[in-house]
XYZ file of C-alpha atoms in Angstrom:
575
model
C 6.872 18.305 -23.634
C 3.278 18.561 -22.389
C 3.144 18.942 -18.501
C 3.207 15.521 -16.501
C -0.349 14.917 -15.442
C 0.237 12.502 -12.299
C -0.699 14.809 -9.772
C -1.072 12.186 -6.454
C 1.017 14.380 -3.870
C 2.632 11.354 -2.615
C 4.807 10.966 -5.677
C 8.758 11.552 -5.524
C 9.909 14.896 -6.741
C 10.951 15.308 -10.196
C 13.891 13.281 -11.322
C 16.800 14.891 -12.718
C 19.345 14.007 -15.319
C 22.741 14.523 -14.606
C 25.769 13.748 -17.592
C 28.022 11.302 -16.539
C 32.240 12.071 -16.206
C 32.248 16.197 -16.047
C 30.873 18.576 -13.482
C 27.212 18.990 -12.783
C 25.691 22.637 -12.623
C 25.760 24.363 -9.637
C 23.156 22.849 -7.430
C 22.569 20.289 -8.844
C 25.014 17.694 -7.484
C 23.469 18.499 -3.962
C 19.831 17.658 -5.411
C 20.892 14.260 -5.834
C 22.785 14.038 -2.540
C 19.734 15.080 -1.140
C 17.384 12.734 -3.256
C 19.418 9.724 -2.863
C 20.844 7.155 -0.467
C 23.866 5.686 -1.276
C 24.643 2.110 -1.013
C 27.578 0.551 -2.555
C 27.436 -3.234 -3.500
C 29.953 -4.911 -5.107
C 28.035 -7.579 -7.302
C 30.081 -11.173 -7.020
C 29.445 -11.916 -10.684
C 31.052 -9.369 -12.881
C 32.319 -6.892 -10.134
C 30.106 -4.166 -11.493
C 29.979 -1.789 -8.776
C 26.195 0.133 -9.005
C 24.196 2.394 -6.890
C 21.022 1.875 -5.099
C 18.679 4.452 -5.116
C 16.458 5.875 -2.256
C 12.169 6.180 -2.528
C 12.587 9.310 -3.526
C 13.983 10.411 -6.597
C 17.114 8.519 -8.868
C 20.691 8.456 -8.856
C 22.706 7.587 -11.711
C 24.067 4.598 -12.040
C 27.993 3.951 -11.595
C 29.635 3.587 -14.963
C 32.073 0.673 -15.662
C 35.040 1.975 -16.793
C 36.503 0.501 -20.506
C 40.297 1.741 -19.823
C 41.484 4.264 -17.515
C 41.378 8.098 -18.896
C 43.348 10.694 -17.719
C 40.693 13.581 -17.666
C 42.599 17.345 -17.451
C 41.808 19.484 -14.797
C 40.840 22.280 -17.415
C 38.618 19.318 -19.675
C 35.754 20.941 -21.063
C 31.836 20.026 -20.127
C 30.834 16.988 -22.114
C 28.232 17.860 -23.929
C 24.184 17.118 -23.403
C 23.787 12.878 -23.510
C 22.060 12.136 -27.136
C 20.129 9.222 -25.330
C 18.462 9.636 -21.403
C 17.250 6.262 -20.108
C 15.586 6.089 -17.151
C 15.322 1.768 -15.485
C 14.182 0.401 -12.774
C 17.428 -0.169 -10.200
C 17.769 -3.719 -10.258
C 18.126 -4.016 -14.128
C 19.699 -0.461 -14.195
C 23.405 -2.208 -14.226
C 22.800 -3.997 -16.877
C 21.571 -1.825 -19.178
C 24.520 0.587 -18.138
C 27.023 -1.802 -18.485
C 25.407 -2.294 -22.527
C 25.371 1.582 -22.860
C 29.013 1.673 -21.954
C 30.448 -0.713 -24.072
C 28.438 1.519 -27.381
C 31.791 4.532 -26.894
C 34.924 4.063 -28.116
C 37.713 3.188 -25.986
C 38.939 6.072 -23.617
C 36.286 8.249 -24.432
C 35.555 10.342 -21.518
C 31.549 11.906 -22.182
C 28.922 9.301 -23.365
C 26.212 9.752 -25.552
C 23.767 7.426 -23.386
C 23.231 8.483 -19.864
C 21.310 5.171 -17.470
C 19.653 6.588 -14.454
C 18.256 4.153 -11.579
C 14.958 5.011 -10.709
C 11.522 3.617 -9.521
C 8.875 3.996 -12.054
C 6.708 6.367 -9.625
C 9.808 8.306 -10.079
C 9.859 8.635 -13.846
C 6.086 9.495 -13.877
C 6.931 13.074 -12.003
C 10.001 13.300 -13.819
C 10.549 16.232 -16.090
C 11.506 15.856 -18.873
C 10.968 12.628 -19.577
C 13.508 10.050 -20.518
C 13.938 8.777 -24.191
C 13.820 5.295 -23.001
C 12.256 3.656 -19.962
C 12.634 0.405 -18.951
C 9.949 0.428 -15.677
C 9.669 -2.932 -13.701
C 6.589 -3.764 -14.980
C 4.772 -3.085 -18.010
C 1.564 -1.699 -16.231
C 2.961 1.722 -15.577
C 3.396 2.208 -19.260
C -0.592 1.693 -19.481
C -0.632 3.944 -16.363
C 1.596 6.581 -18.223
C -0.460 6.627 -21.424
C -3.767 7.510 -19.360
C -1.863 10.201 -17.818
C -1.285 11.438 -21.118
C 2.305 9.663 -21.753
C 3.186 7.357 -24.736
C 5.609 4.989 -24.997
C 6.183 2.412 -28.271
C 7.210 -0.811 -26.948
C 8.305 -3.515 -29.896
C 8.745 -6.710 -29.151
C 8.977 -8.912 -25.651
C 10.133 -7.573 -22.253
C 13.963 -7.795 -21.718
C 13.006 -10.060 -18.513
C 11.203 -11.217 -16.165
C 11.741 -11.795 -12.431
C 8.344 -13.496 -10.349
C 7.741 -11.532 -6.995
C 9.269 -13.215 -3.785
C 8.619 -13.440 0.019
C 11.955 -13.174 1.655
C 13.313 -12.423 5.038
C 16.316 -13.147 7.446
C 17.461 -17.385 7.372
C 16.977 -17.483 10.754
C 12.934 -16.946 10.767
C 12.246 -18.365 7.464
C 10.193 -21.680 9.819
C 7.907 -18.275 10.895
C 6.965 -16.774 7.154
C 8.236 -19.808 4.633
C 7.176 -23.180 6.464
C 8.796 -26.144 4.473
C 10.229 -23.505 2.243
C 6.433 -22.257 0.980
C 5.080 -18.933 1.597
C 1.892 -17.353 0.709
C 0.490 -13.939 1.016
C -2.332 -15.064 3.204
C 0.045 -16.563 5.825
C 1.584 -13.314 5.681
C -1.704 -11.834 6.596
C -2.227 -14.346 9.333
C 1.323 -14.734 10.357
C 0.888 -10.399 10.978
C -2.408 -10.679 13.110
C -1.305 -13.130 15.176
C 1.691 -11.446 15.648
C 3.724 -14.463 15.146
C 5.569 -12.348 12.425
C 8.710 -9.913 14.190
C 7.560 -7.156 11.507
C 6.299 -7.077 7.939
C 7.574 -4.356 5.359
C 6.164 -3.321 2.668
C 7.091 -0.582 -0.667
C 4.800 2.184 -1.697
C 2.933 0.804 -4.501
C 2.348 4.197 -6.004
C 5.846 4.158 -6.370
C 7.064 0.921 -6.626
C 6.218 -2.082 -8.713
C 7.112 -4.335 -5.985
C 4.492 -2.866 -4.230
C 2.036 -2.341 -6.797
C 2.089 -6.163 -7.602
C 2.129 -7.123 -4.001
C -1.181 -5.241 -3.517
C -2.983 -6.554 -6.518
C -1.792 -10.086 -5.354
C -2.293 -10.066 -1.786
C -5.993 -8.828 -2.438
C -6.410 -11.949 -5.281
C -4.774 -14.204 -2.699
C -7.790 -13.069 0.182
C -10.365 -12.930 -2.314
C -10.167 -16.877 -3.263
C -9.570 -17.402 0.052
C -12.751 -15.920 1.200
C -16.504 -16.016 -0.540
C -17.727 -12.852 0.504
C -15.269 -9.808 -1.054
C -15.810 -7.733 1.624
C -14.504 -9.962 4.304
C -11.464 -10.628 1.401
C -11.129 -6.717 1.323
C -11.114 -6.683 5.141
C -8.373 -8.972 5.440
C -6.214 -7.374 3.360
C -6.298 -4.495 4.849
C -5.379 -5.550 8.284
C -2.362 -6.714 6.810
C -2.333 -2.847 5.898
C -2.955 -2.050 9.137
C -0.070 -4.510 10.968
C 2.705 -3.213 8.551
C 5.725 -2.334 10.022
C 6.733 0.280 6.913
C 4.237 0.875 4.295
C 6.696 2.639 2.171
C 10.435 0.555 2.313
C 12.627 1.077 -0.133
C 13.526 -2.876 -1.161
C 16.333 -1.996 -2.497
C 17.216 0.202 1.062
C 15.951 -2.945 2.996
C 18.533 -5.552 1.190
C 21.174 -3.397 2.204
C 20.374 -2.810 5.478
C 20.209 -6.215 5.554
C 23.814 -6.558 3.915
C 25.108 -4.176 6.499
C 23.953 -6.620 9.612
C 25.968 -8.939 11.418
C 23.372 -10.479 13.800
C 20.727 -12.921 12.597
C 18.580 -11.651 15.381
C 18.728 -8.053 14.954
C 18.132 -8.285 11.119
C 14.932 -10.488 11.836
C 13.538 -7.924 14.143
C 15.169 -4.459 12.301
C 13.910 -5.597 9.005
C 11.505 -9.012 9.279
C 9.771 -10.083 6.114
C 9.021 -8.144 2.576
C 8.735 -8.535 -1.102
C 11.615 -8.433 -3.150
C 12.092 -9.641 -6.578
C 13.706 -13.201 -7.238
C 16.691 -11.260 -9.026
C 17.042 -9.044 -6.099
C 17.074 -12.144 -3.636
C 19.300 -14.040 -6.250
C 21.512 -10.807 -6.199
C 21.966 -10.473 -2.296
C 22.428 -14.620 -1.505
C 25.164 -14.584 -4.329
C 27.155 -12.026 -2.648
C 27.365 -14.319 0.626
C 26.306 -11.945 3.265
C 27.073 -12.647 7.071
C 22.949 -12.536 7.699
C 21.608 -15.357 5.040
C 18.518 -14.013 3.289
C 15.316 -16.926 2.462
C 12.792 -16.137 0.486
C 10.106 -18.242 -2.264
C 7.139 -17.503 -4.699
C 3.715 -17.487 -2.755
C 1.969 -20.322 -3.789
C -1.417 -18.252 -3.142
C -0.248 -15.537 -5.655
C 2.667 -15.568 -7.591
C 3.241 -12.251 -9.715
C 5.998 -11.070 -11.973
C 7.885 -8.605 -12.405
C 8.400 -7.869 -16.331
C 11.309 -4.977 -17.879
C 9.935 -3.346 -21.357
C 12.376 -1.396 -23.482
C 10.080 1.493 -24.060
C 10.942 4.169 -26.457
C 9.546 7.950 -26.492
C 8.440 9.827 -29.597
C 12.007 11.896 -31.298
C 14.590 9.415 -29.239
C 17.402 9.164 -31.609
C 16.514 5.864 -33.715
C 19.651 4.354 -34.327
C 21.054 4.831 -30.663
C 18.349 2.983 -29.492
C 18.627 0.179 -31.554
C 22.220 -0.181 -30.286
C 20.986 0.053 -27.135
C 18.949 -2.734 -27.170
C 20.940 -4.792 -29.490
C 23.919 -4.576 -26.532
C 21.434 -6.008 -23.711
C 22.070 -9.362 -24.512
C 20.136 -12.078 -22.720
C 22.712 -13.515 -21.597
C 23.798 -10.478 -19.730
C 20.468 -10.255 -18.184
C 20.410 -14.154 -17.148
C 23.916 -13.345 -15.203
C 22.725 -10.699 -13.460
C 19.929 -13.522 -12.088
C 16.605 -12.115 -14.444
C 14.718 -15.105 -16.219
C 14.486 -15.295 -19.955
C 10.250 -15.918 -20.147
C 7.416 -15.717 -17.859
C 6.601 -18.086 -14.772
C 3.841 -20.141 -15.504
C 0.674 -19.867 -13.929
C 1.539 -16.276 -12.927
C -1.057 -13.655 -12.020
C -2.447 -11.874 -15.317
C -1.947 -8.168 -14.323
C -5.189 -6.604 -15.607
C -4.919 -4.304 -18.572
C -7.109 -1.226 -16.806
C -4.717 0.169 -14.347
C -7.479 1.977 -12.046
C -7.924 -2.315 -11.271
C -4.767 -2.074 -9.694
C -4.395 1.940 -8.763
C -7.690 1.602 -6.267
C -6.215 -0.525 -4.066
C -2.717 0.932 -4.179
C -3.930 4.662 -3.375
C -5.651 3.040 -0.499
C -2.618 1.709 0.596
C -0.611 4.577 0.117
C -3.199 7.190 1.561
C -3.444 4.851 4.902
C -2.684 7.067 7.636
C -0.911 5.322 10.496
C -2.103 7.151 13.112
C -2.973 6.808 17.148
C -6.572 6.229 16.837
C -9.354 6.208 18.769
C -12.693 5.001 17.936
C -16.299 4.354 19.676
C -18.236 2.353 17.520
C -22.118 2.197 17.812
C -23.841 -0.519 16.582
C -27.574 -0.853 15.632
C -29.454 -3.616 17.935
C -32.852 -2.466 16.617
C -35.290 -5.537 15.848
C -35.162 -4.957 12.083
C -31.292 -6.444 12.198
C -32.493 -9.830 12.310
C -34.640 -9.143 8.639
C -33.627 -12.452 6.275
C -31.690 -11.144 3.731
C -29.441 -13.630 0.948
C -25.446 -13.243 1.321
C -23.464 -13.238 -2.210
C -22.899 -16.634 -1.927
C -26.521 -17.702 -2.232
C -27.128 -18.132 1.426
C -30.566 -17.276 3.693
C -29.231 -15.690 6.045
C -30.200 -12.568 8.912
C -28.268 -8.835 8.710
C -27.252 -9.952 12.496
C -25.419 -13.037 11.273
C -23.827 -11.216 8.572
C -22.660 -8.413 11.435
C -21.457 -11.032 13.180
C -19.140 -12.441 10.290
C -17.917 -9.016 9.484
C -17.029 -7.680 12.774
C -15.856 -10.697 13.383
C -12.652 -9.450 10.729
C -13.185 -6.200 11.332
C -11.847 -6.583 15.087
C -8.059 -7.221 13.492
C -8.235 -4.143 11.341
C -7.216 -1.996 14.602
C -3.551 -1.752 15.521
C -2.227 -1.758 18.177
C -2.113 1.790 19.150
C -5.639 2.180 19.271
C -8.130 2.563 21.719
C -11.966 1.945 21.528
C -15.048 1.263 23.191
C -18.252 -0.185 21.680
C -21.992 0.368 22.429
C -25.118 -1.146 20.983
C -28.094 0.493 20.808
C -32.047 -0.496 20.635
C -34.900 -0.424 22.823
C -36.661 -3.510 23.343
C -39.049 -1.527 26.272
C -40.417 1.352 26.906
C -37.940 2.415 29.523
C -35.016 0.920 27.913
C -31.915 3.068 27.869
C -30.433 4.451 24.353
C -27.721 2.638 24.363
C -25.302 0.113 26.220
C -21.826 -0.430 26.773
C -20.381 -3.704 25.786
C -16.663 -3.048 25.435
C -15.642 -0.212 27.855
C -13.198 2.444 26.244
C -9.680 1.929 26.672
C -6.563 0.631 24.442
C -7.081 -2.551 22.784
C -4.165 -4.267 24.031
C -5.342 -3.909 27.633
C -7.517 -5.716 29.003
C -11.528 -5.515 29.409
C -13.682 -8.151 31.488
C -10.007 -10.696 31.746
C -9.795 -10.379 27.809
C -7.612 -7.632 25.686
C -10.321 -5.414 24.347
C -9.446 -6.749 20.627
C -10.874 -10.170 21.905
C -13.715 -8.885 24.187
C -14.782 -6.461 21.146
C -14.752 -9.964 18.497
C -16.692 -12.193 21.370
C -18.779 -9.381 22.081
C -19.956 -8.764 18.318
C -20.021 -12.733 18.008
C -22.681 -12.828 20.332
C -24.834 -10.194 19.016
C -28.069 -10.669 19.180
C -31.240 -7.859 17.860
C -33.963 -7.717 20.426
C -36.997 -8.107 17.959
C -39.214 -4.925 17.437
C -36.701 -3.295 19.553
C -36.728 0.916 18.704
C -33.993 2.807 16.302
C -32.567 5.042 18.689
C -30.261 6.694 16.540
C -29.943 10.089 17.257
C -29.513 10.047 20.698
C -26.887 7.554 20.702
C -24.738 9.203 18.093
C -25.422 12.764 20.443
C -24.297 10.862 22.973
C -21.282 9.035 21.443
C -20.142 12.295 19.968
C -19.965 14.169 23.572
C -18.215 11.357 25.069
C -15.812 11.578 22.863
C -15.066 14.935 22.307
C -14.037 14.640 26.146
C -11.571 12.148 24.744
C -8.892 14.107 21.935
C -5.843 15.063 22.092
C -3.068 16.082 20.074
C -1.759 13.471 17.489
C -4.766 11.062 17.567
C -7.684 10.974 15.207
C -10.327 10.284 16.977
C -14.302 9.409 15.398
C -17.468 7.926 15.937
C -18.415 4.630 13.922
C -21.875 4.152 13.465
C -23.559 1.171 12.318
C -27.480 1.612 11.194
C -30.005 -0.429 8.731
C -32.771 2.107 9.769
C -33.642 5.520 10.821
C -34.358 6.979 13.518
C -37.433 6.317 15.252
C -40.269 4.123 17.820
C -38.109 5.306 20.947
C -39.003 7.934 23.599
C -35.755 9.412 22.490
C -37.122 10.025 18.869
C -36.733 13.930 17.545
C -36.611 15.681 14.055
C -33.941 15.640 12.327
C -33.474 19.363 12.499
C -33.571 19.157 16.171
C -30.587 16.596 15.984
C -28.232 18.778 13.800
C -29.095 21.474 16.122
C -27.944 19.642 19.164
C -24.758 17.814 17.188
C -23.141 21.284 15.788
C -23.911 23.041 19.399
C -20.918 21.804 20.922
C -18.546 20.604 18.120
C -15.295 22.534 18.519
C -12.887 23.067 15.168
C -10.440 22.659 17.318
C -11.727 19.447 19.142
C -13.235 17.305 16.070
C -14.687 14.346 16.541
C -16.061 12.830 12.554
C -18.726 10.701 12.541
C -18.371 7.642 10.339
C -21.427 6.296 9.225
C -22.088 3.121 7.476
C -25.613 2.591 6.031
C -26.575 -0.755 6.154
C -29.700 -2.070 3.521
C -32.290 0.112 1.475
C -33.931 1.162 4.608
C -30.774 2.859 5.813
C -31.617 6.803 6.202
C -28.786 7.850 3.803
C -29.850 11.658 3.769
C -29.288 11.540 7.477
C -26.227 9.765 7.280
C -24.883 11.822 4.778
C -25.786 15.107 7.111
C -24.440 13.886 10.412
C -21.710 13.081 8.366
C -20.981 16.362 6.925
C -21.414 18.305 9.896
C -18.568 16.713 11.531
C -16.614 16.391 9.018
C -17.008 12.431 8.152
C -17.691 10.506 5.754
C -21.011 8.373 4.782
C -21.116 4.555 3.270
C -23.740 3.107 1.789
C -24.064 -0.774 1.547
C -26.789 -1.367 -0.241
C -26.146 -4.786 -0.647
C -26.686 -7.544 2.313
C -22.950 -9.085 0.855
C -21.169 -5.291 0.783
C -21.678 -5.210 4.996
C -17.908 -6.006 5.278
C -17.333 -3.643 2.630
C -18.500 -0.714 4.224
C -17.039 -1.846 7.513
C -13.706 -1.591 5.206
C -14.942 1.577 3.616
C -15.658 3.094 7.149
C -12.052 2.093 8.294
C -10.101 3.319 5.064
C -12.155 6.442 5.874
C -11.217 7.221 9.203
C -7.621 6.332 8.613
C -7.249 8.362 5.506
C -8.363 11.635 7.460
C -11.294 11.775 5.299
């Protein structure tokens, strides 16, 4: 078995297989008590009893019992399963109540072994199953470019379309007249008229994976330019409560609450699948659970039966012969895809990009000074993507506009534009005086001062490029600043290079003075975001370097919000 290649840190450690009905190894019964949470649900239709697994590994799945068997204390091991099958945990009790029903009556050690676990999961797991039945058929495409094939004949098993739910009692907040959407979602987080929003890992999950690709499809129609779309999305990023629930942890914390009001503030609002929701409001729960399709996005979930290369032919045409679709339709899946759903796209870096940004978000105290060119060459005519004459000032103005939302709460920042439109014109100017966002600034929270404040931007014509000195400057102010626990950078904003100021000096000069008093201990990244085909990349990319940033070029007039997003993603990824 060639060595799994998925080598993203983030995933789950290896599952492990475990025979069902006789003793495990020594060890090995604690890995999964280690790996797993336990939840016990008793389903109301068909009283099969099944285990959730945790986010981090798989747990076998409880095994309906045909007739009760009187096992010896002295029984010998069951031998090695002839059939491992590794499915996502909400159709995991099906397919394990088809599995059992394939032994004879009273037979203690089965030949098929069903293990619940997420299909991030079964990417790191070693070895890997003989069949997999993942949650959607994209990680099969993801598994054969790390080197994995599957054989897949025929249709899915099921289907189940992606759904908004959270606790009854706020469903007026996140599903007004029953409709919900993944951009009010996005607005309902900013303006914090949301109690929380959760979210799965998508690297892990395909409940996360598919909310990611649709909640970027669902900003990008509802905004022209992509990189305000991209921005957007991200500050629902940014808001989330938990970027890494376990749905199937969530719906039974949810089962375990008593109080409408707790479970809309404990838990709040997250993607589950319609089976799932079907699942939870069947077993009539004290806390009611609401939940509907996005109209802005809907997605589905589909369940291959995937087979490896050597599984045992014959079993697994059992197998699959004893998941009947009427079994599945029970257990709440739907027999064909929703119309008008999402078309997943077929390259699965389309859909990995935006899920390792996701993932590799680091929600972190943060503290940021951002520096923002006011030189005369801002207000240059330049045409937007849309088609638009428009000035790089205006499009600032859009962007930042956005970009004011991406910061959460726990952040504090100060911004400063710099030009000189005389000769005796300071470097640089304070517009939004450094302190935590929430708190105020000039009677406004800084998070509205800093959005009025870039809305009225306005380039002094043939004003100078001070550059240098302002990012010296920003730099030493805040190195004063860190502490422990906080990332803290400089975010600098620039169409030009440095020059026509009586602050200009050679770029060898500037490195000089920026590495004098950087401390390893103390850093302080510059993030730098180079804004036309004038931008001084080279000295971007060296200021960068030295601190141990990272450099964006947008090239394009259009890609401004872009590297605004690139810039945050940046900062918050440690990078």
């Amino acid at each position: 078995m060639p060595e799994n290649e998925w080598s993203d840190p983030r995933l789950p450690e290896p599952v492990e297989w475990s025979q069902p009905h006789h003793d495990p190894p020594p060890g090995r019964g604690r890995t999964f008590l280690a790996a797993a949470v336990v939840v016990l649900i008793v389903l109301a239709a068909g009283g099969i009893a099944w285990r959730l697994m945790s986010n981090r590994g798989a747990t076998p799945v409880a095994q309906p019992s045909a007739a009760p068997t009187t096992v010896p204390a002295t029984a010998p091991p069951c031998p090695d399963p002839k059939l491992r099958v590794a499915a996502a945990p909400e159709i995991a009790p099906v397919i394990q109540q088809a599995a059992a029903g394939l032994g004879e009556p009273g037979q203690r050690c089965s030949e098929v072994v069903v293990q619940a676990a997420e299909p991030g999961a079964v990417l790191a797991a070693k070895p890997q199953p003989d069949v997999w039945v993942p949650s959607s058929s994209t990680w099969l495409t993801v598994a054969k470019s790390r080197g994995h094939a599957w054989s897949v004949t025929g249709d899915p098993l099921a289907w189940s379309p992606l759904v908004i739910a959270g606790p009854e009692a706020m469903e007026s907040l996140f599903a007004p007249n029953g409709a919900t959407s993944w951009t009010g979602v996005v607005q309902g987080a900013i303006q914090k008229r949301l109690p929380a929003v959760r979210m799965p890992d998508p690297m892990l999950t395909s409940i996360g994976l598919l909310s990611v690709f649709a909640i970027h499809q669902a900003t990008a129609r509802a905004n022209p330019d992509a990189g305000l779309a991209q921005l957007q999305a991200l500050t629902l990023r940014s808001r989330l409560e938990n970027a890494a629930a376990d749905p199937v942890e969530l719906l039974g914390q949810m089962a375990g609450e008593t109080d409408s009001t707790a479970a809309t503030y404990e838990v709040g609002v997250f993607p589950v699948t319609e089976q799932q929701l079907l699942t939870y409001q069947r077993a009539k729960h004290d806390v009611r659970l609401a939940g509907a399709a996005p109209a802005d996005g809907q997605v589905d979930a589909d369940y291959p039966f995937a087979t490896r290369k050597g599984a045992p032919a014959d079993l697994v045409k059992r197998l699959r012969a004893a998941i009947t679709g009427d079994s599945l339709s029970a257990a709440g899946f739907r027999a064909a895809a929703t119309k008008g759903a999402l078309r997943v796209p077929a390259d699965p870096e389309a859909l990995l990009g935006a899920a390792r940004q996701w993932s590799g978000y680091q929600s972190v105290a943060f503290q940021v000074l951002l520096l923002i060119d006011a030189s005369g060459s801002m207000n240059e005519k330049v045409t937007d993507r849309s088609g638009r004459t428009v000035t790089k000032a205006s499009l600032l103005r859009e962007s930042g506009a956005s970009a004011a939302q991406l910061f959460g709460d726990d952040t504090s920042l100060g911004m400063w534009f710099f030009g000189t439109p005389g000769a005796n014109s300071p470097a640089h100017t304070e517009e939004v005086p450094f302190g935590p966002i929430v708190a105020g600034a000039a009677g406004k929270s800084r998070r509205d001062e800093l959005a009025a404040r870039i809305g009225a931007y306005r380039p002094v014509s043939n004003a100078g490029t001070p550059l240098y000195r302002t990012v010296l400057d920003g730099v030493a102010e805040m190195r004063g600043r860190v502490k422990p626990n906080t990332v803290t950078v400089v975010v600098v904003l620039t169409d030009g290079s440095d020059g026509g100021t009586r602050f200009q000096m050679s770029h060898a000069d500037f490195l000089k003075k920026l590495t004098a008093g950087a401390d390893p201990a103390k850093p302080v990244p510059v993030i730098a975001v180079g804004y036309g085909p004038d931008a001084n990349m080279p000295a971007l990319q060296t200021m960068a370097k030295a601190t141990g940033g990272h450099a964006i070029a947008a090239r394009n007039p259009a890609d401004l919000a872009s590297g605004i997003a690139q810039a945050f993603l940046a900062a918050h990824a440690g990078k």
